[in-house]
Amino acid sequence: MDAAEEQLEEIRAAIGSLPDVGASRAAAILGRRFGIEGLDYAVVWELARTDAIPAVGEFKGHPLYCGRALEAFHDRKLLERARQSGELLQVVGVARYLAVRRSDVMHLVRSRWLRPTSWAYSYYQPKKWGPQVALYRRGDLDVLLTHPAIYWDEVRATPRGRPSDRVSGPAVPATATESRRPGR
């Protein structure tokens, strides 16, 4: 027993002291480390997209994130960038962020310029109906804002009740991921 206790620090250094965890628990760990209360799980998804904290497996269909990488993560600037670009917005939030009408956002979705990154349950509908609310990554919106084929000034100037058709050219593959979360 004494030999194992003596080697405990070596063992911890080799395997780490944090197990592989899900996105919510990983967000809670990072939140405590950086003093950010209520850090959203989407930040962990975004960090996984950059391979800062990779998904290393899954449990009941949900990705598990590397405990050793989580333990070694201390980059506050990267965390803040992940908080911004990984923020998930509903359609109304997307319209506010892009400063366009809700119908313009739906036009982007229909023409496949924008795809949901994730889906969430509505407070107003039973869970048996499945996830009903589409969520979009803020980082994907930033890409759209700089795309040369979308004339944002003209889209924003379109009067109410009139269609905005200022997205030129064929639809391109959306920047959002197809799956609900990284690692799937």
PDB file of C-alpha atoms in Angstrom, residues 23-160:
ATOM      1  CA  ALA A  23     -20.172  19.421 -21.962  1.00  0.00           C
ATOM      2  CA  SER A  24     -22.183  20.718 -18.981  1.00  0.00           C
ATOM      3  CA  ARG A  25     -19.744  19.413 -16.394  1.00  0.00           C
ATOM      4  CA  ALA A  26     -16.773  20.645 -18.461  1.00  0.00           C
ATOM      5  CA  ALA A  27     -18.383  24.100 -18.642  1.00  0.00           C
ATOM      6  CA  ALA A  28     -18.881  24.082 -14.856  1.00  0.00           C
ATOM      7  CA  ILE A  29     -15.213  23.159 -14.309  1.00  0.00           C
ATOM      8  CA  LEU A  30     -14.034  25.935 -16.632  1.00  0.00           C
ATOM      9  CA  GLY A  31     -16.464  28.382 -15.048  1.00  0.00           C
ATOM     10  CA  ARG A  32     -15.038  27.713 -11.576  1.00  0.00           C
ATOM     11  CA  ARG A  33     -11.462  27.953 -12.846  1.00  0.00           C
ATOM     12  CA  PHE A  34     -11.978  31.296 -14.588  1.00  0.00           C
ATOM     13  CA  GLY A  35     -14.539  32.729 -12.148  1.00  0.00           C
ATOM     14  CA  ILE A  36     -17.376  32.804 -14.691  1.00  0.00           C
ATOM     15  CA  GLU A  37     -20.727  31.871 -13.229  1.00  0.00           C
ATOM     16  CA  GLY A  38     -23.140  29.985 -15.474  1.00  0.00           C
ATOM     17  CA  LEU A  39     -20.714  29.268 -18.322  1.00  0.00           C
ATOM     18  CA  ASP A  40     -22.733  27.721 -21.145  1.00  0.00           C
ATOM     19  CA  TYR A  41     -22.042  24.218 -22.473  1.00  0.00           C
ATOM     20  CA  ALA A  42     -21.868  25.673 -26.007  1.00  0.00           C
ATOM     21  CA  VAL A  43     -18.467  27.116 -25.051  1.00  0.00           C
ATOM     22  CA  VAL A  44     -17.171  23.571 -24.651  1.00  0.00           C
ATOM     23  CA  TRP A  45     -18.610  22.658 -28.065  1.00  0.00           C
ATOM     24  CA  GLU A  46     -16.749  25.634 -29.521  1.00  0.00           C
ATOM     25  CA  LEU A  47     -13.505  24.683 -27.774  1.00  0.00           C
ATOM     26  CA  ALA A  48     -13.920  21.182 -29.204  1.00  0.00           C
ATOM     27  CA  ARG A  49     -14.289  22.685 -32.698  1.00  0.00           C
ATOM     28  CA  THR A  50     -10.827  24.243 -32.250  1.00  0.00           C
ATOM     29  CA  ASP A  51      -9.411  21.033 -30.698  1.00  0.00           C
ATOM     30  CA  ALA A  52      -8.488  22.928 -27.532  1.00  0.00           C
ATOM     31  CA  ILE A  53     -10.573  20.400 -25.571  1.00  0.00           C
ATOM     32  CA  PRO A  54     -11.203  17.438 -27.865  1.00  0.00           C
ATOM     33  CA  ALA A  55     -14.106  15.042 -27.678  1.00  0.00           C
ATOM     34  CA  VAL A  56     -12.606  11.647 -26.849  1.00  0.00           C
ATOM     35  CA  GLY A  57     -15.617   9.383 -26.607  1.00  0.00           C
ATOM     36  CA  GLU A  58     -19.285   9.312 -25.861  1.00  0.00           C
ATOM     37  CA  PHE A  59     -21.718   8.233 -23.187  1.00  0.00           C
ATOM     38  CA  LYS A  60     -25.370   7.554 -24.055  1.00  0.00           C
ATOM     39  CA  GLY A  61     -24.972   9.387 -27.344  1.00  0.00           C
ATOM     40  CA  HIS A  62     -23.378  12.494 -25.822  1.00  0.00           C
ATOM     41  CA  PRO A  63     -19.719  13.389 -26.356  1.00  0.00           C
ATOM     42  CA  LEU A  64     -17.201  13.180 -23.552  1.00  0.00           C
ATOM     43  CA  TYR A  65     -14.435  15.765 -23.434  1.00  0.00           C
ATOM     44  CA  CYS A  66     -10.849  14.958 -22.526  1.00  0.00           C
ATOM     45  CA  GLY A  67     -10.247  15.437 -18.801  1.00  0.00           C
ATOM     46  CA  ARG A  68      -6.496  15.886 -19.282  1.00  0.00           C
ATOM     47  CA  ALA A  69      -7.030  18.619 -21.894  1.00  0.00           C
ATOM     48  CA  LEU A  70      -9.606  20.240 -19.628  1.00  0.00           C
ATOM     49  CA  GLU A  71      -7.154  20.129 -16.744  1.00  0.00           C
ATOM     50  CA  ALA A  72      -4.389  21.683 -18.857  1.00  0.00           C
ATOM     51  CA  PHE A  73      -6.601  24.429 -20.344  1.00  0.00           C
ATOM     52  CA  HIS A  74      -5.703  27.887 -18.979  1.00  0.00           C
ATOM     53  CA  ASP A  75      -6.135  30.182 -22.012  1.00  0.00           C
ATOM     54  CA  ARG A  76      -8.605  32.886 -20.973  1.00  0.00           C
ATOM     55  CA  LYS A  77      -8.441  34.660 -24.362  1.00  0.00           C
ATOM     56  CA  LEU A  78      -9.368  31.478 -26.211  1.00  0.00           C
ATOM     57  CA  LEU A  79     -12.184  30.880 -23.728  1.00  0.00           C
ATOM     58  CA  GLU A  80     -13.554  34.385 -24.345  1.00  0.00           C
ATOM     59  CA  ARG A  81     -13.367  33.904 -28.124  1.00  0.00           C
ATOM     60  CA  ALA A  82     -15.194  30.591 -27.723  1.00  0.00           C
ATOM     61  CA  ARG A  83     -17.858  32.289 -25.590  1.00  0.00           C
ATOM     62  CA  GLN A  84     -18.464  34.833 -28.335  1.00  0.00           C
ATOM     63  CA  SER A  85     -18.304  32.684 -31.461  1.00  0.00           C
ATOM     64  CA  GLY A  86     -19.989  29.697 -29.835  1.00  0.00           C
ATOM     65  CA  GLU A  87     -22.951  31.640 -28.496  1.00  0.00           C
ATOM     66  CA  LEU A  88     -26.183  29.988 -29.618  1.00  0.00           C
ATOM     67  CA  LEU A  89     -29.007  32.230 -30.797  1.00  0.00           C
ATOM     68  CA  GLN A  90     -32.626  31.582 -31.708  1.00  0.00           C
ATOM     69  CA  VAL A  91     -34.072  33.091 -34.902  1.00  0.00           C
ATOM     70  CA  VAL A  92     -35.090  36.327 -33.148  1.00  0.00           C
ATOM     71  CA  GLY A  93     -31.580  36.698 -31.713  1.00  0.00           C
ATOM     72  CA  VAL A  94     -30.088  36.033 -35.150  1.00  0.00           C
ATOM     73  CA  ALA A  95     -32.281  38.757 -36.655  1.00  0.00           C
ATOM     74  CA  ARG A  96     -31.166  41.208 -33.942  1.00  0.00           C
ATOM     75  CA  TYR A  97     -27.499  40.296 -34.394  1.00  0.00           C
ATOM     76  CA  LEU A  98     -27.637  40.674 -38.187  1.00  0.00           C
ATOM     77  CA  ALA A  99     -29.915  43.748 -37.872  1.00  0.00           C
ATOM     78  CA  VAL A 100     -32.420  42.279 -40.335  1.00  0.00           C
ATOM     79  CA  ARG A 101     -36.024  41.109 -40.267  1.00  0.00           C
ATOM     80  CA  ARG A 102     -36.955  37.634 -39.055  1.00  0.00           C
ATOM     81  CA  SER A 103     -38.177  36.852 -42.573  1.00  0.00           C
ATOM     82  CA  ASP A 104     -34.692  37.659 -43.917  1.00  0.00           C
ATOM     83  CA  VAL A 105     -33.213  35.109 -41.515  1.00  0.00           C
ATOM     84  CA  MET A 106     -35.735  32.535 -42.670  1.00  0.00           C
ATOM     85  CA  HIS A 107     -34.755  33.310 -46.276  1.00  0.00           C
ATOM     86  CA  LEU A 108     -31.117  32.553 -45.364  1.00  0.00           C
ATOM     87  CA  VAL A 109     -32.227  29.266 -43.801  1.00  0.00           C
ATOM     88  CA  ARG A 110     -34.425  28.255 -46.762  1.00  0.00           C
ATOM     89  CA  SER A 111     -31.656  29.028 -49.246  1.00  0.00           C
ATOM     90  CA  ARG A 112     -29.208  26.990 -47.098  1.00  0.00           C
ATOM     91  CA  TRP A 113     -26.866  29.869 -46.348  1.00  0.00           C
ATOM     92  CA  LEU A 114     -27.505  29.260 -42.663  1.00  0.00           C
ATOM     93  CA  ARG A 115     -28.172  25.974 -40.886  1.00  0.00           C
ATOM     94  CA  PRO A 116     -28.938  25.250 -37.245  1.00  0.00           C
ATOM     95  CA  THR A 117     -26.006  24.095 -35.171  1.00  0.00           C
ATOM     96  CA  SER A 118     -28.234  22.612 -32.523  1.00  0.00           C
ATOM     97  CA  TRP A 119     -31.862  22.164 -31.537  1.00  0.00           C
ATOM     98  CA  ALA A 120     -33.450  22.876 -28.165  1.00  0.00           C
ATOM     99  CA  TYR A 121     -36.736  22.158 -26.446  1.00  0.00           C
ATOM    100  CA  SER A 122     -39.278  24.923 -26.192  1.00  0.00           C
ATOM    101  CA  TYR A 123     -40.709  25.772 -22.788  1.00  0.00           C
ATOM    102  CA  TYR A 124     -44.149  25.817 -24.375  1.00  0.00           C
ATOM    103  CA  GLN A 125     -44.205  22.403 -26.052  1.00  0.00           C
ATOM    104  CA  PRO A 126     -44.079  18.907 -24.587  1.00  0.00           C
ATOM    105  CA  LYS A 127     -40.725  17.145 -24.827  1.00  0.00           C
ATOM    106  CA  LYS A 128     -42.417  14.197 -26.510  1.00  0.00           C
ATOM    107  CA  TRP A 129     -42.644  16.367 -29.642  1.00  0.00           C
ATOM    108  CA  GLY A 130     -38.865  16.546 -29.744  1.00  0.00           C
ATOM    109  CA  PRO A 131     -36.622  19.580 -30.025  1.00  0.00           C
ATOM    110  CA  GLN A 132     -38.440  22.384 -31.799  1.00  0.00           C
ATOM    111  CA  VAL A 133     -36.217  25.457 -31.522  1.00  0.00           C
ATOM    112  CA  ALA A 134     -33.315  25.882 -33.952  1.00  0.00           C
ATOM    113  CA  LEU A 135     -30.122  27.407 -32.542  1.00  0.00           C
ATOM    114  CA  TYR A 136     -27.479  29.145 -34.650  1.00  0.00           C
ATOM    115  CA  ARG A 137     -23.793  29.814 -33.863  1.00  0.00           C
ATOM    116  CA  ARG A 138     -22.731  33.428 -33.629  1.00  0.00           C
ATOM    117  CA  GLY A 139     -19.457  32.525 -35.371  1.00  0.00           C
ATOM    118  CA  ASP A 140     -21.440  31.358 -38.418  1.00  0.00           C
ATOM    119  CA  LEU A 141     -23.278  34.687 -38.441  1.00  0.00           C
ATOM    120  CA  ASP A 142     -19.961  36.555 -38.413  1.00  0.00           C
ATOM    121  CA  VAL A 143     -18.926  34.606 -41.524  1.00  0.00           C
ATOM    122  CA  LEU A 144     -22.199  35.535 -43.240  1.00  0.00           C
ATOM    123  CA  LEU A 145     -21.751  39.203 -42.339  1.00  0.00           C
ATOM    124  CA  THR A 146     -18.495  39.297 -44.312  1.00  0.00           C
ATOM    125  CA  HIS A 147     -19.677  37.234 -47.283  1.00  0.00           C
ATOM    126  CA  PRO A 148     -19.407  39.271 -50.522  1.00  0.00           C
ATOM    127  CA  ALA A 149     -22.498  37.693 -52.131  1.00  0.00           C
ATOM    128  CA  ILE A 150     -24.865  39.154 -49.508  1.00  0.00           C
ATOM    129  CA  TYR A 151     -25.622  42.853 -49.845  1.00  0.00           C
ATOM    130  CA  TRP A 152     -26.467  43.598 -46.228  1.00  0.00           C
ATOM    131  CA  ASP A 153     -27.202  47.307 -46.710  1.00  0.00           C
ATOM    132  CA  GLU A 154     -29.812  46.485 -49.340  1.00  0.00           C
ATOM    133  CA  VAL A 155     -31.288  43.664 -47.266  1.00  0.00           C
ATOM    134  CA  ARG A 156     -31.629  46.017 -44.307  1.00  0.00           C
ATOM    135  CA  ALA A 157     -33.163  48.735 -46.505  1.00  0.00           C
ATOM    136  CA  THR A 158     -35.939  46.453 -47.829  1.00  0.00           C
ATOM    137  CA  PRO A 159     -39.290  47.767 -46.575  1.00  0.00           C
ATOM    138  CA  ARG A 160     -41.640  45.650 -44.499  1.00  0.00           C
TER     139      ARG A 160
END
